[in-house]
Amino acid sequence: MTRLDQIRAAEERLLLPTYDRNPLLFVRGEGVHLIDEQGERYLDLLSGIGVNALGYGHPAIEEAIARQSRALIHTSNLYFHEGQAELALRLTEQTGLDRVFFANTGTEAWEGALKLARAHAGLLRSEGKQIGTKFLALEQSFHGRTFGSISTTFKEKYREPFGPVVPGVEFVRFNDVTDLRGKFSNEVCAILLETIQGEGGVRPLTQEFFAEARSLASSTGALLIVDEIQSGMGRTGKWCAYQHYGIQPDVTTLAKPLAGGIPIGALLCTEEVSRAIHPGMHGTTFGGGPLACAVAIAVIDAIEKDGLLKNATEVGDYFQLQLRSLAARHEAIVDVRGKGLMVAAELDSADLAKLTVAEMLKRHILINCTSDTVLRFLPPYILERTHVDTAIKALDEIFTEHAAAQSAAQSAGGHTRG
Ligand SMILES: *Cc1c(COP(=O)(O)O)cnc(C)c1O
């Protein structure tokens, strides 16, 4: 029995069966590569689902963990430490928002945003304003796995087994301005958007839809809440993807790449919205701990020092350009989209998408498939053009082989029929 088989057998006995893992046992990483227990190297174009912004073994992260773990790992939010205000200052400057609450994960930041929206609507009502408690979320949305998050997540499979979910959520058709206008009223306390839907298939909002959501929310005092957990912290070449649109939300959430692999989440809001919160209303034991804050600050410093926003833009543009030229040669690719290093190629069949992920794995390249037919690439921000070339060459081979196999099957089929 290999080490992988032993671990797999033990997990099958001991863990809740929540994951359908790939049969790979990674033991370390270097730059954009993961290395398995047999020393085989894999090009990682997924970076732990958009988390490992600086790749693996980055000295800035190693140094911050070593230094902070010697000094202080945890104190709770009963006391001050040196990291929260400093990290909050960076994040408020980057997002254009005024105040921060630190959590541990994306879903926890999102729960905070939902609670904040309800509390803010309550405050407005106490000031004599007419505003309800309803949320408008989008079809194909994904906001996490806790109750508020699944309630505002579109796919039935995430909600239905756990019902009843939190009531008062209505889903609007993606980028459908008429549907948004029709469902918006002063019953709504917040409109919930991802600037670029991640799990939903790397789908960007249109300028028109985003602008309409902003102006509807402003017209009643409802909040525009933008989930940047996957698209934020530089992945798209700007700190937040909403900055590509020139639209400012009232609330945003960050998590995945924020501390380069150490768990952290952040909820940011305007000064006006923050009036709804007072001490004791919301909190967390671990959130915003000294270790996570120190590492997040080190990650931000490294992104700035190494020019990684520019790199994400340039290598991301190159990636999309190469995928477009691949699409011109292969009919199976029906769309290429994304921004910076949040990139997708949509295929014409779910079977082919599954096969492509498996074939890429055989070639030691890690990607995934979301929304059935969409190949998703969320590489580390340190990605170089040569890595893109490697991936494109592998995809080219896979689609060429697939097309050849299909036409062989067709002509064989033709003969039998003839
Ligand atoms: C991953 C993700 C979440 C949930 O984050 P977790 O850390 O897994 O709880 C929420 N929203 C978006 C857009 C995400 O991509």
Tab-separated table of N, CA and C in Angstrom, residues 184-262:
chain	number	residue	atom	x	y	z
A	184	PHE	N	-36.768	45.096	-7.213
A	184	PHE	CA	-36.300	46.052	-6.208
A	184	PHE	C	-37.461	46.901	-5.689
A	185	SER	N	-37.459	47.138	-4.372
A	185	SER	CA	-38.440	48.050	-3.759
A	185	SER	C	-37.873	48.485	-2.419
A	186	ASN	N	-38.639	49.291	-1.668
A	186	ASN	CA	-38.112	49.670	-0.344
A	186	ASN	C	-38.285	48.557	0.692
A	187	GLU	N	-38.731	47.370	0.232
A	187	GLU	CA	-38.670	46.180	1.095
A	187	GLU	C	-37.238	45.627	1.176
A	188	VAL	N	-36.374	46.059	0.243
A	188	VAL	CA	-35.023	45.469	0.116
A	188	VAL	C	-34.032	46.208	1.009
A	189	CYS	N	-33.285	45.466	1.843
A	189	CYS	CA	-32.256	46.128	2.667
A	189	CYS	C	-30.885	46.062	2.008
A	190	ALA	N	-30.682	45.128	1.062
A	190	ALA	CA	-29.376	45.069	0.390
A	190	ALA	C	-29.453	44.306	-0.920
A	191	ILE	N	-28.652	44.758	-1.885
A	191	ILE	CA	-28.433	44.025	-3.133
A	191	ILE	C	-27.054	43.368	-3.013
A	192	LEU	N	-27.011	42.063	-3.283
A	192	LEU	CA	-25.805	41.265	-3.074
A	192	LEU	C	-25.225	40.821	-4.412
A	193	LEU	N	-23.977	41.180	-4.675
A	193	LEU	CA	-23.365	40.867	-5.972
A	193	LEU	C	-21.955	40.333	-5.793
A	194	GLU	N	-21.513	39.476	-6.719
A	194	GLU	CA	-20.080	39.243	-6.917
A	194	GLU	C	-19.720	40.034	-8.175
A	195	THR	N	-18.661	40.815	-8.144
A	195	THR	CA	-18.287	41.604	-9.322
A	195	THR	C	-18.036	40.674	-10.510
A	196	ILE	N	-17.296	39.595	-10.238
A	196	ILE	CA	-17.125	38.529	-11.230
A	196	ILE	C	-17.526	37.247	-10.519
A	197	GLN	N	-18.627	36.637	-10.929
A	197	GLN	CA	-19.041	35.398	-10.255
A	197	GLN	C	-17.952	34.342	-10.429
A	198	GLY	N	-17.550	33.728	-9.314
A	198	GLY	CA	-16.475	32.742	-9.351
A	198	GLY	C	-16.987	31.340	-9.620
A	199	GLU	N	-17.608	30.718	-8.587
A	199	GLU	CA	-18.154	29.368	-8.753
A	199	GLU	C	-19.200	29.340	-9.866
A	200	GLY	N	-19.850	30.460	-10.084
A	200	GLY	CA	-20.889	30.563	-11.108
A	200	GLY	C	-20.341	30.563	-12.521
A	201	GLY	N	-19.014	30.481	-12.692
A	201	GLY	CA	-18.448	30.333	-14.034
A	201	GLY	C	-17.628	31.518	-14.532
A	202	VAL	N	-17.036	32.293	-13.605
A	202	VAL	CA	-16.200	33.449	-13.978
A	202	VAL	C	-16.989	34.373	-14.921
A	203	ARG	N	-18.105	34.881	-14.404
A	203	ARG	CA	-18.977	35.748	-15.196
A	203	ARG	C	-18.964	37.153	-14.617
A	204	PRO	N	-18.457	38.131	-15.374
A	204	PRO	CA	-18.425	39.519	-14.888
A	204	PRO	C	-19.778	40.207	-15.012
A	205	LEU	N	-20.082	41.082	-14.054
A	205	LEU	CA	-21.260	41.937	-14.177
A	205	LEU	C	-21.067	42.860	-15.368
A	206	THR	N	-22.175	43.229	-16.018
A	206	THR	CA	-22.070	44.289	-17.025
A	206	THR	C	-22.028	45.631	-16.302
A	207	GLN	N	-21.425	46.619	-16.944
A	207	GLN	CA	-21.363	47.973	-16.403
A	207	GLN	C	-22.784	48.484	-16.120
A	208	GLU	N	-23.692	48.217	-17.054
A	208	GLU	CA	-25.061	48.714	-16.947
A	208	GLU	C	-25.778	48.129	-15.722
A	209	PHE	N	-25.628	46.814	-15.527
A	209	PHE	CA	-26.305	46.150	-14.410
A	209	PHE	C	-25.749	46.638	-13.070
A	210	PHE	N	-24.411	46.705	-12.996
A	210	PHE	CA	-23.740	47.120	-11.756
A	210	PHE	C	-24.154	48.555	-11.415
A	211	ALA	N	-24.156	49.427	-12.416
A	211	ALA	CA	-24.515	50.834	-12.199
A	211	ALA	C	-25.978	50.954	-11.759
A	212	GLU	N	-26.847	50.142	-12.343
A	212	GLU	CA	-28.267	50.179	-11.968
A	212	GLU	C	-28.446	49.711	-10.518
A	213	ALA	N	-27.710	48.662	-10.131
A	213	ALA	CA	-27.782	48.180	-8.740
A	213	ALA	C	-27.345	49.289	-7.787
A	214	ARG	N	-26.262	49.996	-8.166
A	214	ARG	CA	-25.776	51.097	-7.324
A	214	ARG	C	-26.837	52.178	-7.182
A	215	SER	N	-27.465	52.539	-8.295
A	215	SER	CA	-28.378	53.673	-8.202
A	215	SER	C	-29.703	53.278	-7.530
A	216	LEU	N	-30.168	52.056	-7.744
A	216	LEU	CA	-31.372	51.602	-7.031
A	216	LEU	C	-31.125	51.587	-5.522
A	217	ALA	N	-30.008	51.003	-5.110
A	217	ALA	CA	-29.707	50.920	-3.673
A	217	ALA	C	-29.636	52.329	-3.078
A	218	SER	N	-28.943	53.227	-3.751
A	218	SER	CA	-28.809	54.594	-3.228
A	218	SER	C	-30.155	55.297	-3.125
A	219	SER	N	-31.101	54.935	-3.996
A	219	SER	CA	-32.382	55.642	-4.019
A	219	SER	C	-33.223	55.374	-2.770
A	220	THR	N	-32.962	54.267	-2.052
A	220	THR	CA	-33.778	53.954	-0.865
A	220	THR	C	-32.971	53.878	0.428
A	221	GLY	N	-31.641	53.875	0.326
A	221	GLY	CA	-30.816	53.653	1.516
A	221	GLY	C	-30.457	52.188	1.705
A	222	ALA	N	-30.891	51.322	0.762
A	222	ALA	CA	-30.458	49.920	0.808
A	222	ALA	C	-28.952	49.876	0.527
A	223	LEU	N	-28.307	48.790	0.942
A	223	LEU	CA	-26.858	48.690	0.762
A	223	LEU	C	-26.517	47.918	-0.504
A	224	LEU	N	-25.446	48.348	-1.163
A	224	LEU	CA	-24.862	47.566	-2.251
A	224	LEU	C	-23.686	46.804	-1.639
A	225	ILE	N	-23.844	45.480	-1.557
A	225	ILE	CA	-22.826	44.634	-0.910
A	225	ILE	C	-22.151	43.783	-1.968
A	226	VAL	N	-20.839	43.922	-2.097
A	226	VAL	CA	-20.112	43.257	-3.165
A	226	VAL	C	-19.137	42.233	-2.574
A	227	ASP	N	-19.317	40.994	-2.961
A	227	ASP	CA	-18.473	39.894	-2.496
A	227	ASP	C	-17.227	39.815	-3.381
A	228	GLU	N	-16.079	40.202	-2.804
A	228	GLU	CA	-14.798	40.169	-3.533
A	228	GLU	C	-13.885	39.097	-2.939
A	229	ILE	N	-14.496	38.088	-2.334
A	229	ILE	CA	-13.714	37.045	-1.664
A	229	ILE	C	-12.794	36.327	-2.652
A	230	GLN	N	-13.296	36.101	-3.863
A	230	GLN	CA	-12.475	35.427	-4.881
A	230	GLN	C	-11.779	36.432	-5.807
A	231	SER	N	-12.454	37.536	-6.128
A	231	SER	CA	-11.933	38.463	-7.139
A	231	SER	C	-11.079	39.578	-6.548
A	232	GLY	N	-11.068	39.711	-5.232
A	232	GLY	CA	-10.385	40.837	-4.598
A	232	GLY	C	-8.924	40.589	-4.277
A	233	MET	N	-8.294	41.561	-3.666
A	233	MET	CA	-6.885	41.520	-3.240
A	233	MET	C	-5.912	41.336	-4.397
A	234	GLY	N	-6.237	41.947	-5.535
A	234	GLY	CA	-5.265	42.013	-6.622
A	234	GLY	C	-5.388	40.974	-7.705
A	235	ARG	N	-6.248	39.993	-7.504
A	235	ARG	CA	-6.341	38.913	-8.494
A	235	ARG	C	-6.629	39.424	-9.903
A	236	THR	N	-7.467	40.455	-10.011
A	236	THR	CA	-7.853	40.925	-11.346
A	236	THR	C	-6.959	42.061	-11.848
A	237	GLY	N	-5.891	42.358	-11.072
A	237	GLY	CA	-4.996	43.444	-11.475
A	237	GLY	C	-5.289	44.759	-10.765
A	238	LYS	N	-6.422	44.820	-10.055
A	238	LYS	CA	-6.696	45.935	-9.140
A	238	LYS	C	-6.996	45.317	-7.784
A	239	TRP	N	-6.931	46.124	-6.721
A	239	TRP	CA	-7.165	45.548	-5.393
A	239	TRP	C	-8.556	44.934	-5.319
A	240	CYS	N	-9.557	45.627	-5.884
A	240	CYS	CA	-10.909	45.061	-5.939
A	240	CYS	C	-11.388	45.096	-7.378
A	241	ALA	N	-12.108	44.065	-7.785
A	241	ALA	CA	-12.590	44.021	-9.169
A	241	ALA	C	-13.576	45.141	-9.456
A	242	TYR	N	-14.307	45.640	-8.413
A	242	TYR	CA	-15.278	46.712	-8.677
A	242	TYR	C	-14.584	47.995	-9.142
A	243	GLN	N	-13.276	48.102	-8.860
A	243	GLN	CA	-12.543	49.301	-9.288
A	243	GLN	C	-12.390	49.374	-10.808
A	244	HIS	N	-12.539	48.249	-11.510
A	244	HIS	CA	-12.536	48.290	-12.973
A	244	HIS	C	-13.779	49.016	-13.504
A	245	TYR	N	-14.828	49.084	-12.675
A	245	TYR	CA	-16.099	49.669	-13.104
A	245	TYR	C	-16.264	51.113	-12.639
A	246	GLY	N	-15.401	51.530	-11.700
A	246	GLY	CA	-15.584	52.863	-11.115
A	246	GLY	C	-16.837	52.965	-10.271
A	247	ILE	N	-17.273	51.840	-9.706
A	247	ILE	CA	-18.477	51.836	-8.851
A	247	ILE	C	-18.046	51.478	-7.432
A	248	GLN	N	-18.539	52.237	-6.451
A	248	GLN	CA	-18.128	52.026	-5.068
A	248	GLN	C	-19.273	51.368	-4.288
A	249	PRO	N	-19.037	50.183	-3.695
A	249	PRO	CA	-20.086	49.561	-2.872
A	249	PRO	C	-20.130	50.193	-1.481
A	250	ASP	N	-21.179	49.860	-0.712
A	250	ASP	CA	-21.256	50.293	0.690
A	250	ASP	C	-20.528	49.323	1.592
A	251	VAL	N	-20.481	48.056	1.132
A	251	VAL	CA	-19.885	46.981	1.927
A	251	VAL	C	-19.170	46.040	0.967
A	252	THR	N	-17.998	45.530	1.369
A	252	THR	CA	-17.374	44.463	0.582
A	252	THR	C	-16.774	43.419	1.511
A	253	THR	N	-16.560	42.225	0.962
A	253	THR	CA	-15.945	41.145	1.740
A	253	THR	C	-14.713	40.636	1.000
A	254	LEU	N	-13.666	40.321	1.779
A	254	LEU	CA	-12.409	39.799	1.237
A	254	LEU	C	-12.049	38.532	1.998
A	255	ALA	N	-11.316	37.624	1.377
A	255	ALA	CA	-10.807	36.476	2.133
A	255	ALA	C	-9.716	35.754	1.354
A	256	LYS	N	-10.087	34.912	0.442
A	256	LYS	CA	-9.186	33.879	-0.097
A	256	LYS	C	-7.686	34.251	-0.116
A	257	PRO	N	-7.237	35.220	-0.940
A	257	PRO	CA	-5.787	35.438	-1.020
A	257	PRO	C	-5.240	36.395	0.037
A	258	LEU	N	-6.086	36.871	0.925
A	258	LEU	CA	-5.712	37.987	1.799
A	258	LEU	C	-4.449	37.725	2.623
A	259	ALA	N	-4.297	36.523	3.170
A	259	ALA	CA	-3.066	36.244	3.930
A	259	ALA	C	-2.286	35.097	3.282
A	260	GLY	N	-2.440	34.955	1.969
A	260	GLY	CA	-1.601	34.038	1.199
A	260	GLY	C	-1.661	32.581	1.636
A	261	GLY	N	-2.733	32.164	2.323
A	261	GLY	CA	-2.854	30.767	2.732
A	261	GLY	C	-3.172	30.593	4.207
A	262	ILE	N	-2.907	31.619	5.006
A	262	ILE	CA	-3.332	31.597	6.410
A	262	ILE	C	-4.792	32.076	6.427
